[in-house]
C-alpha positions as a printed NumPy array, in Angstrom:
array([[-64.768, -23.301, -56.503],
       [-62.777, -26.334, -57.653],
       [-60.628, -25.483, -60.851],
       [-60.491, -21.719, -59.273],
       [-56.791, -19.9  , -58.796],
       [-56.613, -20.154, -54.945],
       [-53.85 , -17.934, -54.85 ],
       [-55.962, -15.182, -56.698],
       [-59.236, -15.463, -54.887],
       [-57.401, -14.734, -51.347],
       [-55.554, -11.747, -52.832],
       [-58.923, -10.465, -53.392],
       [-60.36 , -11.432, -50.261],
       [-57.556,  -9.574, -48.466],
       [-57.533,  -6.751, -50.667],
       [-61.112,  -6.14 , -50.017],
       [-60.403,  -6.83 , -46.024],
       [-57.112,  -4.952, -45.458],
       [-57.979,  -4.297, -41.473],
       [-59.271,  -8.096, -40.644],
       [-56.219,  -9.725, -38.861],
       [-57.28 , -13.467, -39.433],
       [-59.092, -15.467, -42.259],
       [-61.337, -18.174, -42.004],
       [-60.845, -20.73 , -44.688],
       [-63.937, -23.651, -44.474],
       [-65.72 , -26.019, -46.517],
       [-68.821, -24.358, -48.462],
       [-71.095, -27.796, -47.268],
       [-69.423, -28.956, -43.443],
       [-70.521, -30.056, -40.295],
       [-69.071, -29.066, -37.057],
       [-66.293, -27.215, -37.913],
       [-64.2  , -29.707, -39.386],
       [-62.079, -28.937, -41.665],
       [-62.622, -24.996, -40.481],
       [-59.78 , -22.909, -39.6  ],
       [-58.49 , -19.59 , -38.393],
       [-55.368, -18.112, -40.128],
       [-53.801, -15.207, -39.434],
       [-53.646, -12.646, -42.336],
       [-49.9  , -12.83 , -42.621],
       [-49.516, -16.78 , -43.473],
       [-50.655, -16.464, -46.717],
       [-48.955, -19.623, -47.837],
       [-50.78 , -21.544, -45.101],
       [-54.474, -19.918, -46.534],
       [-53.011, -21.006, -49.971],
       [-52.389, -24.327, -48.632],
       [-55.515, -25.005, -46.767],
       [-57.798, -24.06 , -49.704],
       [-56.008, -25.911, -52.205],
       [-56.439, -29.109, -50.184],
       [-59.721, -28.738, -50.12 ],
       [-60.526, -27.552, -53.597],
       [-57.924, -30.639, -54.733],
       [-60.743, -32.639, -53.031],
       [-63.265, -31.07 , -55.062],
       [-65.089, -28.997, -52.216],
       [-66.201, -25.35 , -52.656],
       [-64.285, -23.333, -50.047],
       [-65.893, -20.377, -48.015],
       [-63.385, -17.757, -47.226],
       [-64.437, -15.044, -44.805],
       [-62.695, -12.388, -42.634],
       [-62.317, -13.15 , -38.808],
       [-64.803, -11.043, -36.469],
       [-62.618, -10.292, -33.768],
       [-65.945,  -9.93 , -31.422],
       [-66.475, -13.546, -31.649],
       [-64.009, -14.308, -29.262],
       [-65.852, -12.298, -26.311],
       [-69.547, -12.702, -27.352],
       [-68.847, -15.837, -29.461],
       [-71.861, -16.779, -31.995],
       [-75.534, -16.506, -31.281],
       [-77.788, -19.314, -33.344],
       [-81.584, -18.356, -34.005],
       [-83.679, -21.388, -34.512],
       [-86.905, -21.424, -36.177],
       [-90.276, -24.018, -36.896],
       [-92.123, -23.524, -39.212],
       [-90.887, -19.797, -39.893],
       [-91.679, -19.401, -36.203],
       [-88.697, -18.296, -33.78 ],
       [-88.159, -21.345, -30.906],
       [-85.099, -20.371, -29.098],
       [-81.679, -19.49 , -29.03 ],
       [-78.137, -20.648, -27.921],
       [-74.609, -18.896, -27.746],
       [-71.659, -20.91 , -29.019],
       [-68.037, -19.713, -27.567],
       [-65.459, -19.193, -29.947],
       [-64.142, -22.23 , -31.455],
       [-61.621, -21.675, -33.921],
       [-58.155, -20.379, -32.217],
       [-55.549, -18.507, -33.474],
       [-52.706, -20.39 , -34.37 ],
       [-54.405, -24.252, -34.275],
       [-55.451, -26.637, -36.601],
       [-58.316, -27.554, -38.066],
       [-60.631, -30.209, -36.375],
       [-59.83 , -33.391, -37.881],
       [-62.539, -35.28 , -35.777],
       [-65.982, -35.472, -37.027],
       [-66.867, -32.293, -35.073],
       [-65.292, -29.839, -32.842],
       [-65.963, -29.599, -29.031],
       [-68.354, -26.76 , -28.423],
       [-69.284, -24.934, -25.692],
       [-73.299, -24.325, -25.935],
       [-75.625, -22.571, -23.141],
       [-79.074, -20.915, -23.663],
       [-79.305, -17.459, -24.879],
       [-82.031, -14.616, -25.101],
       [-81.682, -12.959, -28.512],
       [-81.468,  -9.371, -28.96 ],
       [-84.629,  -7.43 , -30.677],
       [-81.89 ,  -6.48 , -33.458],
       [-80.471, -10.26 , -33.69 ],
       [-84.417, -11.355, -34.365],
       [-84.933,  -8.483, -36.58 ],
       [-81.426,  -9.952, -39.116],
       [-82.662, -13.361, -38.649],
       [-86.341, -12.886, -39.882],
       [-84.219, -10.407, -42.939],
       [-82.572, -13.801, -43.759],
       [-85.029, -15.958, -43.734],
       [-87.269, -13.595, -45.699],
       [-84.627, -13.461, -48.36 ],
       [-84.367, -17.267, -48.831],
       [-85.999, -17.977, -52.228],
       [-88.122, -21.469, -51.064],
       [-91.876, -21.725, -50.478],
       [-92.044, -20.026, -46.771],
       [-92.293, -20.731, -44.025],
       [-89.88 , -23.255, -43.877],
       [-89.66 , -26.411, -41.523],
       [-86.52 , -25.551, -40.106],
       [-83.971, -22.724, -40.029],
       [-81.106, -21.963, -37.86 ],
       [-80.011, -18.541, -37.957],
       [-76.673, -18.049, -36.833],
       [-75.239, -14.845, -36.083],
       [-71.862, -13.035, -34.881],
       [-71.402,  -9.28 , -33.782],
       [-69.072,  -7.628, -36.473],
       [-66.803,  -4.57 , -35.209],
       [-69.447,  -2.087, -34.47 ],
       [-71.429,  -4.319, -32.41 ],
       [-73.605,  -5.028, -35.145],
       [-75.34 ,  -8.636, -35.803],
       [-74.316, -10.28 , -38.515],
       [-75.257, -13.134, -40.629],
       [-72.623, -16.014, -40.486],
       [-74.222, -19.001, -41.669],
       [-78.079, -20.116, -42.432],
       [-78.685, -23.616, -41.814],
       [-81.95 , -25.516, -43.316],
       [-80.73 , -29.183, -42.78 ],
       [-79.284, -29.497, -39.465],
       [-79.009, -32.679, -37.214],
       [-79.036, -31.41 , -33.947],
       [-81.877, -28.646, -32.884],
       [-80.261, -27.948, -29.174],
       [-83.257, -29.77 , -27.266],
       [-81.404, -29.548, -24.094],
       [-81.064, -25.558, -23.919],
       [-84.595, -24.19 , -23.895],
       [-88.084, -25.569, -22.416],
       [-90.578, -26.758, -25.093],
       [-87.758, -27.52 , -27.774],
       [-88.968, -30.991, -29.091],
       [-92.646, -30.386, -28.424],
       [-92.625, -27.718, -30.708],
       [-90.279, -28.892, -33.35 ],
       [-92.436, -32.287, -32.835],
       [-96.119, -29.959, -33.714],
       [-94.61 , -28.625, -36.544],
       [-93.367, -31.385, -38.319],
       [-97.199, -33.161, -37.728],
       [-98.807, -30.008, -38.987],
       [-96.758, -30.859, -42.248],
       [-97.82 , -34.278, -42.47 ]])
């Protein structure tokens, strides 16, 4: 958080991580990856660097270790109306070793429908069951990467998200569409 030792926090972070090669330092509130990046372990001053500049612009900062299975299966997002499951997509990787991080107002993506897994449904619906709100909600995006046993995990849970991937599954808007007029 902003007013936090930088320095300090990612000691800890890598102390409690010792095998994860790379670090991803992001924004706490973002949108497309900007202002996301992958460092490797090693350039600590770089981590140091990259934090700071965002907590000097008083952002909370997410740090997180790298999940090296991202790269081959890449990230899995879950989306839900009205607590309902719609569809899914896969996103490849996006965040390289050794580049920057997007300056633009969102990173180039590559997106493609996806069947979920039984066990990515079954972490989703654990997620959204934890969320403290009046259920179920409008909208949720669950979005999931495969940690180094091959097991889901939750990366991020979205509940205000511009774009609902209309173009990847059959139905997408007619459904979002009913459940937003069963609310009203």
């Amino acid at each position: 958080e902003p007013g936090e030792n930088a320095a300090a926090v990612i000691d800890a972070l890598l102390a409690m991580h010792p095998a994860a090669r790379d670090i991803v330092v992001k924004p706490a509130v973002g949108a497309g990856s900007r202002d996301a990046q992958r460092h490797a372990r090693n350039n600590r001053y770089a981590i140091v660097a990259h934090v700071q500049r965002l907590l000097d612009a008083n952002r909370s900062v997410l740090l997180q270790p790298y999940l090296e299975r991202v790269d081959e299966h890449g990230e899995t997002a879950l989306l839900f109306f009205d607590g309902a499951f719609s569809h899914a997509i896969r996103k490849g990787p996006l965040l390289k070793r050794g580049e920057g991080s997007t300056t633009g107002l969102y990173a180039e993506e590559t997106i493609e429908p996806r069947t979920p897994s039984a066990d990515e449904l079954a972490v989703a619906q654990r997620a959204l069951a934890a969320i403290p709100f009046e259920q179920p909600l409008l909208y949720a995006r669950v979005d999931l990467i495969r940690d180094d046993s091959g097991a889901p995990r939750l990366l991020e849970l979205e509940l205000v998200e511009p774009s609902v991937f209309v173009a990847h599954a059959d139905g997408v808007a007619e459904r979002f569409a009913q459940a937003i007029l069963r609310r009203i």
